[in-house]
Amino acid sequence: MSAQISCASLFLSLLPMLFLACDSAEDKSAADLAIPVVVEKVKRGPIASYVSATGTLRAQREERVVAEVDGVLRMARNNGTALVAGAKVQAGQALAEIENQEYLLNVRVESQKLAMENATRELQKQEALFKEGGVTEKELELARRNALDSRLNYETAQLKADKLRLKAPISGFIANLQATAEGTRVPVGFRLCSIMDYGTTLAQVNLPNTDLEHMQIGQEVVVSSYAISDQTFRGRVTAIDPTIDPQTRTFTVTIEVANDKLLLRPGMFVKADIVIENHSNAVVIPKTALQTRDNRPVAFVVEGASAALREVSTGIETREEVEILEGLAEGERLVVKGHETLRDKSKVRVTE
């Protein structure tokens, strides 16, 4: 009899533990049925829509240095060092000289200078005599004309002689330098180099005529180069060609790009994203968090332990983000991963 009582007591003591074990198993089963998801809070931020095109950069200013006189080319030296491609020069800086003694003799700079000095002295003499009545006004005017002609002849001779000296027409960097022509006889029209000022660069891009209505002078442009993958550059639209090419149905837009650090170079192939609409404080979510259900854009947010389906209205879209006009609020927990199989009111388990 006592043994039966002992068994009954043991069973009663184990009964709560059995119930606890069952409850634990049910909780674990429910947890296993919950869909794992990754969430992030809905935030506000900037988003913009673009019209994209590609083009080739060129320097804002480029001037060629060309020989106007034939002769033997002698390269200039800067502190004893020969000029090289890529060197920075200032406007008026000497780049080379052309030796042509025959040309210099024909110009006769010294002779014209002497003639100008003689004519100037003669004019001074005639002016003094005119005050004393020693010469007529006609004779004085003739002296004045001779003095003026001689001065102009001298200045012309100087300009001709200066053609033997090749100088930088603008400040910038030497490009396409023909350094191997040193010591050789070069003809008229020989191109020594180009001087490029690319502190600001320009790009011309062609856009389809359907984009013409979106273009305005001054629009912001984001410029990127495949050669400089980790940086973007800011530019603006400076010119819009009003004509449409009848063959391609495109028009040309000129873009000016600031290049203070000189990272961009003339000839670079670039992509230009012209900003046509910009919202600085929009509700923005990753594009991957957006789904289409019954031909309607939807997203899921986590409310407690369940997923809630939200129909949304979208605005600007980029490659990675989308603007939400209605349906989501800042701060809500948006499902960004694991939403593929979700339904409204699905049980979820946040994993990150």
Short mmCIF file of C-alpha atoms in Angstrom, two decimals:
data_model
loop_
_atom_site.label_atom_id
_atom_site.label_comp_id
_atom_site.label_asym_id
_atom_site.label_seq_id
_atom_site.Cartn_x
_atom_site.Cartn_y
_atom_site.Cartn_z
CA MET A 1 0.00 0.00 0.00
CA SER A 2 2.80 2.39 0.89
CA ALA A 3 4.51 1.55 -2.42
CA GLN A 4 1.42 2.61 -4.36
CA ILE A 5 1.30 5.87 -2.46
CA SER A 6 4.98 6.51 -3.29
CA CYS A 7 4.43 5.92 -7.02
CA ALA A 8 1.45 8.26 -7.06
CA SER A 9 3.47 10.95 -5.32
CA LEU A 10 6.33 10.56 -7.81
CA PHE A 11 3.95 10.87 -10.77
CA LEU A 12 2.36 14.02 -9.36
CA SER A 13 5.77 15.59 -8.80
CA LEU A 14 6.86 14.89 -12.40
CA LEU A 15 3.63 16.12 -13.98
CA PRO A 16 4.54 19.88 -13.98
CA MET A 17 7.87 19.09 -15.57
CA LEU A 18 6.09 17.21 -18.37
CA PHE A 19 3.87 20.23 -19.02
CA LEU A 20 6.88 22.54 -19.07
CA ALA A 21 8.64 20.30 -21.53
CA CYS A 22 5.59 20.32 -23.81
CA ASP A 23 5.32 24.11 -23.66
CA SER A 24 9.03 24.45 -24.48
CA ALA A 25 8.65 22.16 -27.48
CA GLU A 26 5.68 24.17 -28.74
CA ASP A 27 7.61 27.46 -28.34
CA LYS A 28 10.56 26.02 -30.24
CA SER A 29 8.26 24.80 -32.99
CA ALA A 30 6.67 28.23 -33.29
CA ALA A 31 10.09 29.86 -33.43
CA ASP A 32 11.13 27.44 -36.16
CA LEU A 33 8.04 28.39 -38.20
CA ALA A 34 8.81 32.16 -38.00
CA ILE A 35 10.50 33.45 -41.19
CA PRO A 36 13.96 34.94 -40.59
CA VAL A 37 14.28 38.50 -41.94
CA VAL A 38 16.76 41.37 -41.91
CA VAL A 39 15.40 44.84 -41.18
CA GLU A 40 16.62 48.42 -41.22
CA LYS A 41 14.92 51.63 -40.22
CA VAL A 42 13.26 53.76 -42.88
CA LYS A 43 15.28 56.96 -43.27
CA ARG A 44 15.11 60.26 -45.04
CA GLY A 45 17.80 61.42 -47.41
CA PRO A 46 18.57 62.98 -50.79
CA ILE A 47 17.63 61.34 -54.06
CA ALA A 48 17.82 62.60 -57.62
CA SER A 49 16.87 61.51 -61.11
CA TYR A 50 19.31 61.85 -63.96
CA VAL A 51 19.72 61.90 -67.69
CA SER A 52 22.95 60.05 -68.43
CA ALA A 53 25.32 60.37 -71.37
CA THR A 54 28.98 59.86 -72.19
CA GLY A 55 31.55 62.13 -73.75
CA THR A 56 35.21 63.07 -74.01
CA LEU A 57 36.83 65.81 -71.96
CA ARG A 58 38.75 68.69 -73.46
CA ALA A 59 40.63 71.59 -71.92
CA GLN A 60 38.75 74.81 -71.33
CA ARG A 61 41.50 76.62 -73.26
CA GLU A 62 44.02 75.19 -75.68
CA GLU A 63 46.39 77.16 -77.88
CA ARG A 64 48.87 75.83 -80.43
CA VAL A 65 52.43 77.14 -80.62
CA VAL A 66 53.24 77.33 -84.34
CA ALA A 67 56.33 78.61 -86.16
CA GLU A 68 55.63 81.60 -88.43
CA VAL A 69 59.18 81.64 -89.79
CA ASP A 70 61.33 78.75 -91.05
CA GLY A 71 64.76 78.13 -89.53
CA VAL A 72 66.74 76.01 -87.09
CA LEU A 73 64.85 75.26 -83.88
CA ARG A 74 66.54 75.87 -80.53
CA MET A 75 64.60 74.81 -77.44
CA ALA A 76 64.53 77.19 -74.48
CA ARG A 77 65.95 76.20 -71.11
CA ASN A 78 64.35 76.80 -67.72
CA ASN A 79 67.11 77.13 -65.10
CA GLY A 80 69.30 75.07 -67.38
CA THR A 81 66.71 72.33 -67.81
CA ALA A 82 65.02 71.62 -71.11
CA LEU A 83 61.24 71.97 -71.22
CA VAL A 84 59.29 68.71 -71.24
CA ALA A 85 55.71 67.68 -71.93
CA GLY A 86 53.56 68.28 -68.88
CA ALA A 87 55.62 71.21 -67.61
CA LYS A 88 53.66 74.20 -66.38
CA VAL A 89 54.38 77.49 -68.14
CA GLN A 90 53.18 81.06 -67.82
CA ALA A 91 51.75 83.23 -70.58
CA GLY A 92 54.63 84.88 -72.49
CA GLN A 93 57.24 82.38 -71.30
CA ALA A 94 59.87 81.57 -73.94
CA LEU A 95 59.63 78.04 -75.31
CA ALA A 96 62.03 78.07 -78.26
CA GLU A 97 63.87 80.27 -80.76
CA ILE A 98 64.28 79.92 -84.49
CA GLU A 99 67.63 80.80 -86.01
CA ASN A 100 67.31 82.51 -89.40
CA GLN A 101 69.94 85.16 -89.94
CA GLU A 102 68.75 86.05 -93.43
CA TYR A 103 65.24 86.77 -92.17
CA LEU A 104 66.60 88.88 -89.30
CA LEU A 105 68.74 90.96 -91.70
CA ASN A 106 65.72 91.62 -93.92
CA VAL A 107 63.69 92.80 -90.94
CA ARG A 108 66.42 95.39 -90.10
CA VAL A 109 65.35 96.13 -86.55
CA GLU A 110 68.42 98.24 -85.72
CA SER A 111 68.15 100.23 -88.94
CA GLN A 112 64.49 101.01 -88.27
CA LYS A 113 65.33 101.99 -84.72
CA LEU A 114 68.01 104.41 -85.91
CA ALA A 115 65.61 105.89 -88.48
CA MET A 116 63.00 106.42 -85.76
CA GLU A 117 65.50 108.17 -83.49
CA ASN A 118 66.64 110.46 -86.34
CA ALA A 119 63.04 111.30 -87.27
CA THR A 120 62.23 112.08 -83.65
CA ARG A 121 65.17 114.46 -83.37
CA GLU A 122 64.20 116.12 -86.67
CA LEU A 123 60.65 116.62 -85.39
CA GLN A 124 61.93 118.25 -82.21
CA LYS A 125 64.11 120.55 -84.34
CA GLN A 126 61.21 121.49 -86.61
CA GLU A 127 58.95 122.22 -83.64
CA ALA A 128 61.56 124.59 -82.19
CA LEU A 129 61.99 126.38 -85.54
CA PHE A 130 58.23 126.65 -85.99
CA LYS A 131 57.94 128.54 -82.71
CA GLU A 132 60.46 131.06 -84.04
CA GLY A 133 58.84 131.26 -87.46
CA GLY A 134 61.73 129.47 -89.16
CA VAL A 135 59.58 126.79 -90.86
CA THR A 136 56.06 126.63 -92.19
CA GLU A 137 53.25 124.61 -90.68
CA LYS A 138 53.34 122.33 -93.73
CA GLU A 139 57.01 121.54 -93.08
CA LEU A 140 56.20 120.79 -89.42
CA GLU A 141 53.39 118.42 -90.39
CA LEU A 142 55.73 116.62 -92.76
CA ALA A 143 58.23 116.12 -89.93
CA ARG A 144 55.48 114.80 -87.69
CA ARG A 145 54.38 112.32 -90.36
CA ASN A 146 57.95 111.14 -90.90
CA ALA A 147 58.42 110.63 -87.16
CA LEU A 148 55.16 108.66 -86.92
CA ASP A 149 56.01 106.52 -89.97
CA SER A 150 59.47 105.74 -88.63
CA ARG A 151 58.05 104.72 -85.25
CA LEU A 152 55.49 102.42 -86.90
CA ASN A 153 58.21 100.91 -89.12
CA TYR A 154 60.32 100.19 -86.05
CA GLU A 155 57.42 98.58 -84.19
CA THR A 156 56.61 96.46 -87.27
CA ALA A 157 60.23 95.31 -87.45
CA GLN A 158 60.12 94.37 -83.78
CA LEU A 159 56.96 92.31 -84.32
CA LYS A 160 58.54 90.51 -87.25
CA ALA A 161 61.71 89.80 -85.31
CA ASP A 162 59.62 88.52 -82.40
CA LYS A 163 58.28 85.78 -84.67
CA LEU A 164 61.66 84.09 -84.25
CA ARG A 165 60.82 83.57 -80.56
CA LEU A 166 58.12 81.01 -79.77
CA LYS A 167 56.30 81.88 -76.53
CA ALA A 168 53.47 80.42 -74.50
CA PRO A 169 50.28 82.21 -75.59
CA ILE A 170 48.46 81.32 -72.34
CA SER A 171 49.32 79.90 -68.92
CA GLY A 172 48.93 76.15 -68.74
CA PHE A 173 50.69 72.86 -69.38
CA ILE A 174 52.80 71.81 -72.35
CA ALA A 175 51.25 69.00 -74.42
CA ASN A 176 52.27 67.21 -77.62
CA LEU A 177 55.79 68.70 -77.48
CA GLN A 178 57.97 67.99 -80.53
CA ALA A 179 61.20 67.81 -78.54
CA THR A 180 62.99 65.70 -81.16
CA ALA A 181 62.93 68.67 -83.56
CA GLU A 182 65.66 70.37 -81.51
CA GLY A 183 68.48 71.49 -83.83
CA THR A 184 66.60 70.70 -87.04
CA ARG A 185 65.32 73.10 -89.66
CA VAL A 186 61.57 73.52 -89.31
CA PRO A 187 59.18 74.99 -91.90
CA VAL A 188 56.58 77.70 -91.55
CA GLY A 189 53.56 76.18 -89.81
CA PHE A 190 55.60 73.73 -87.74
CA ARG A 191 53.65 72.91 -84.56
CA LEU A 192 56.00 72.91 -81.59
CA CYS A 193 53.39 72.03 -78.95
CA SER A 194 50.04 72.94 -77.45
CA ILE A 195 49.44 74.80 -74.21
CA MET A 196 46.43 73.49 -72.28
CA ASP A 197 44.63 75.10 -69.39
CA TYR A 198 42.53 72.30 -67.92
CA GLY A 199 41.85 73.74 -64.46
CA THR A 200 38.33 73.59 -65.85
CA THR A 201 37.39 70.93 -68.39
CA LEU A 202 34.58 70.76 -70.92
CA ALA A 203 32.60 67.85 -72.29
CA GLN A 204 30.08 67.78 -75.09
CA VAL A 205 27.46 65.04 -74.88
CA ASN A 206 24.69 64.09 -77.27
CA LEU A 207 21.21 63.45 -75.91
CA PRO A 208 18.03 62.20 -77.62
CA ASN A 209 15.61 64.96 -78.56
CA THR A 210 13.07 63.60 -76.05
CA ASP A 211 15.33 64.95 -73.28
CA LEU A 212 15.40 68.51 -74.63
CA GLU A 213 12.49 69.63 -72.45
CA HIS A 214 14.40 68.56 -69.31
CA MET A 215 17.55 70.57 -70.05
CA GLN A 216 18.33 73.99 -68.58
CA ILE A 217 21.45 76.16 -68.39
CA GLY A 218 23.07 75.78 -64.97
CA GLN A 219 21.79 72.28 -64.21
CA GLU A 220 24.02 70.28 -61.87
CA VAL A 221 25.96 67.41 -63.40
CA VAL A 222 27.73 64.52 -61.66
CA VAL A 223 30.72 63.43 -63.74
CA SER A 224 32.63 60.18 -63.30
CA SER A 225 35.54 58.64 -65.17
CA TYR A 226 36.28 54.97 -65.55
CA ALA A 227 39.94 55.87 -65.06
CA ILE A 228 39.20 57.37 -61.60
CA SER A 229 36.68 54.92 -60.21
CA ASP A 230 36.60 56.15 -56.60
CA GLN A 231 35.71 59.81 -57.24
CA THR A 232 32.99 61.91 -58.82
CA PHE A 233 33.23 65.50 -59.98
CA ARG A 234 30.70 68.32 -60.00
CA GLY A 235 29.86 70.22 -63.13
CA ARG A 236 27.10 72.27 -64.70
CA VAL A 237 25.40 72.69 -68.05
CA THR A 238 26.78 75.77 -69.81
CA ALA A 239 25.31 75.48 -73.31
CA ILE A 240 22.43 73.69 -75.04
CA ASP A 241 22.48 73.49 -78.82
CA PRO A 242 18.94 74.30 -80.02
CA THR A 243 19.28 72.28 -83.23
CA ILE A 244 18.50 68.58 -83.63
CA ASP A 245 20.73 66.40 -85.78
CA PRO A 246 18.41 65.08 -88.53
CA GLN A 247 20.35 61.82 -88.79
CA THR A 248 20.66 60.83 -85.12
CA ARG A 249 17.76 62.89 -83.66
CA THR A 250 20.08 64.13 -80.91
CA PHE A 251 21.18 67.52 -79.65
CA THR A 252 24.44 68.62 -78.03
CA VAL A 253 24.88 69.78 -74.45
CA THR A 254 28.13 71.36 -73.21
CA ILE A 255 29.15 70.62 -69.63
CA GLU A 256 31.76 72.51 -67.61
CA VAL A 257 33.55 70.50 -64.91
CA ALA A 258 35.69 71.99 -62.13
CA ASN A 259 39.11 70.32 -62.00
CA ASP A 260 40.98 72.09 -59.20
CA LYS A 261 43.17 69.08 -58.39
CA LEU A 262 43.86 68.42 -62.09
CA LEU A 263 42.80 64.77 -61.78
CA LEU A 264 40.74 64.95 -64.96
CA ARG A 265 42.72 65.11 -68.18
CA PRO A 266 41.79 66.20 -71.69
CA GLY A 267 40.84 63.17 -73.75
CA MET A 268 39.37 61.19 -70.83
CA PHE A 269 36.15 59.32 -71.52
CA VAL A 270 33.56 60.27 -68.89
CA LYS A 271 29.99 59.59 -67.89
CA ALA A 272 27.80 62.62 -67.19
CA ASP A 273 24.67 62.31 -65.04
CA ILE A 274 22.63 65.48 -65.53
CA VAL A 275 20.34 66.11 -62.57
CA ILE A 276 16.79 66.80 -63.80
CA GLU A 277 15.02 66.40 -60.44
CA ASN A 278 16.39 66.50 -56.90
CA HIS A 279 14.64 65.87 -53.55
CA SER A 280 16.88 66.59 -50.58
CA ASN A 281 14.69 65.18 -47.75
CA ALA A 282 12.75 62.25 -49.17
CA VAL A 283 11.78 58.90 -47.63
CA VAL A 284 14.23 56.60 -49.38
CA ILE A 285 14.51 52.80 -49.22
CA PRO A 286 16.72 50.25 -50.98
CA LYS A 287 15.24 49.24 -54.29
CA THR A 288 15.69 45.58 -53.36
CA ALA A 289 13.19 46.03 -50.49
CA LEU A 290 10.42 46.85 -52.97
CA GLN A 291 8.25 44.07 -54.40
CA THR A 292 5.35 43.84 -56.82
CA ARG A 293 2.23 42.02 -55.66
CA ASP A 294 -0.89 42.03 -57.85
CA ASN A 295 0.77 44.63 -60.06
CA ARG A 296 1.16 46.97 -57.10
CA PRO A 297 4.42 48.08 -55.43
CA VAL A 298 4.57 46.85 -51.83
CA ALA A 299 7.02 46.63 -48.95
CA PHE A 300 7.00 44.83 -45.61
CA VAL A 301 7.60 46.27 -42.17
CA VAL A 302 7.93 44.41 -38.88
CA GLU A 303 5.27 45.12 -36.26
CA GLY A 304 5.89 43.13 -33.10
CA ALA A 305 6.55 39.55 -34.22
CA SER A 306 4.68 39.83 -37.53
CA ALA A 307 5.22 41.29 -40.96
CA ALA A 308 2.81 43.93 -42.21
CA LEU A 309 2.33 44.43 -45.94
CA ARG A 310 2.26 48.06 -47.06
CA GLU A 311 1.14 49.31 -50.44
CA VAL A 312 3.39 52.20 -51.41
CA SER A 313 3.49 55.03 -53.91
CA THR A 314 6.91 55.61 -55.46
CA GLY A 315 8.68 58.67 -56.85
CA ILE A 316 12.23 59.04 -58.11
CA GLU A 317 14.06 55.78 -58.77
CA THR A 318 17.81 55.24 -59.12
CA ARG A 319 19.82 52.11 -59.71
CA GLU A 320 19.93 51.31 -55.96
CA GLU A 321 17.23 53.40 -54.24
CA VAL A 322 13.62 54.43 -54.61
CA GLU A 323 11.68 57.35 -53.16
CA ILE A 324 8.52 56.48 -51.21
CA LEU A 325 5.79 59.10 -51.47
CA GLU A 326 3.14 57.24 -49.46
CA GLY A 327 2.89 54.03 -47.44
CA LEU A 328 5.99 54.16 -45.23
CA ALA A 329 7.06 56.48 -42.44
CA GLU A 330 10.48 57.43 -41.17
CA GLY A 331 11.67 55.14 -38.38
CA GLU A 332 9.62 52.06 -39.31
CA ARG A 333 11.42 48.70 -39.40
CA LEU A 334 11.63 47.84 -43.08
CA VAL A 335 12.29 44.26 -44.20
CA VAL A 336 15.25 44.37 -46.58
CA LYS A 337 16.07 40.64 -46.73
CA GLY A 338 13.89 37.57 -46.44
CA HIS A 339 10.71 39.22 -47.78
CA GLU A 340 10.38 37.00 -50.85
CA THR A 341 7.99 34.52 -49.20
CA LEU A 342 6.31 36.88 -46.74
CA ARG A 343 2.59 37.44 -46.56
CA ASP A 344 0.66 39.97 -44.54
CA LYS A 345 0.68 38.92 -40.84
CA SER A 346 3.43 36.33 -41.42
CA LYS A 347 5.37 35.48 -38.28
CA VAL A 348 8.94 36.73 -38.54
CA ARG A 349 12.17 36.47 -36.64
CA VAL A 350 14.63 39.37 -36.95
CA THR A 351 18.11 37.96 -37.41
CA GLU A 352 20.12 41.17 -37.67
#
